């Protein structure tokens, strides 16, 4: 059964309360969105720290230097931002505009892209739940998922027809994103002391699937009580994310939560579970979550770059020695995903 979209809930809230500031102050949010104290962002975020997520210039000409920077950030943070990545600003702006225009359509028009009823296996579509929704507290976010690469994985049924620019904007972005992904995978291979094609090959090579998502976080009257997406690591090998200018992404390092700074035109790179497995734990999948904003709508455009479902992923054999035994099982990506979404042991 479809659950009411958060965008709709937030809208009703605005309408009801717009005439009375007194009510706004006293207002709360539906209790299914209220986090327990150990998750509430106001209580659990580190403020005023010097520590910051690394930003890496991807046009660095000294390759060894670039490999070192990426390798270090992937070990210590599992997340970093890249600038001078070669994706034209216009391409990113067009992607964002197309997504924004879609979410501003009337609700009925968006519902056309809702996930089909139970029985449908894929993750594509417009929704606000993942997997079986075992979590009891609801996230303050709606999303749209669809594959953007390779052509054999694309189902245009899930791509909005409106705005008309949607398809072109996503195709253009995908084209550039492949270049960035390939460059990063080479650096990770080298950082592990492997031949440069090894990580790509371990992830499924040409069959790797680029799954695009748009997160839409409407303004939330009580941002200190709710979360956008709760703490998780991504299932993917890597995730490349473009945010809008409303900050909200947080990463966990040594048990503490840090805000990720908004840098115009930067891409945010997340190490996902599959790269942690391939690297046998040297690179860490980043634990992250998002906060929401009282006045502004936050949006983000992550692309999850994943092995194809049937592909078996395990620690790269060349990394395994007597002193460095395999820390992870080798298993099909589809099985890994099923266990994770249903909270079963791997
Ligand atoms: C996600 C996610 C972060 C963000 O969708 O998996 O972590 O900044 N999003 O929206
Ligand atoms: Ni994520």
Coordinates of C-alpha atoms and ligand atoms in Angstrom, one line a residue, residues 130 141 143 145 213-217 229-230 232-235 239 241-243 246 248-250 268 270 288-291 298-302 304, ligand 1:
X130 CA 12.7 1.3 0.7
X141 CA 11.7 12.6 2.4
X143 CA 12.1 10.0 -3.7
X145 CA 14.4 6.2 -8.5
X213 CA 17.6 8.9 -7.2
X214 CA 16.2 12.3 -6.4
X215 CA 15.6 13.0 -2.8
X216 CA 13.0 15.7 -2.0
X217 CA 13.0 16.9 1.6
X229 CA 17.2 9.6 5.6
X230 CA 18.3 7.9 8.9
X232 CA 22.9 4.0 6.8
X233 CA 25.7 3.0 4.5
X234 CA 24.9 2.8 0.7
X235 CA 24.5 -0.7 -0.8
X239 CA 27.6 6.9 -4.9
X241 CA 25.8 12.9 -5.2
X242 CA 24.8 16.4 -6.2
X243 CA 23.0 18.4 -3.5
X246 CA 20.5 23.6 1.5
X248 CA 21.8 18.6 5.5
X249 CA 24.2 15.7 4.8
X250 CA 26.0 14.4 7.9
X268 CA 30.0 14.2 -3.1
X270 CA 30.4 8.0 -1.0
X288 CA 25.7 8.9 6.8
X289 CA 22.2 10.5 7.3
X290 CA 20.4 13.8 6.5
X291 CA 18.8 16.5 8.5
X298 CA 16.4 20.3 0.4
X299 CA 17.0 18.2 -2.7
X300 CA 19.8 15.9 -3.7
X301 CA 20.6 13.8 -6.7
X302 CA 22.6 10.7 -5.8
X304 CA 24.2 4.6 -6.9
Ligands
LIG1 C1 20.7 8.5 0.1 C2 21.4 9.5 0.9 C3 22.0 11.8 1.1 C4 21.6 13.2 0.8 O1 19.7 8.8 -0.6 O2 21.1 7.3 0.2 O3 22.2 9.2 1.7 O4 22.4 14.1 0.9 N1 21.2 10.8 0.6 O5 20.4 13.4 0.3

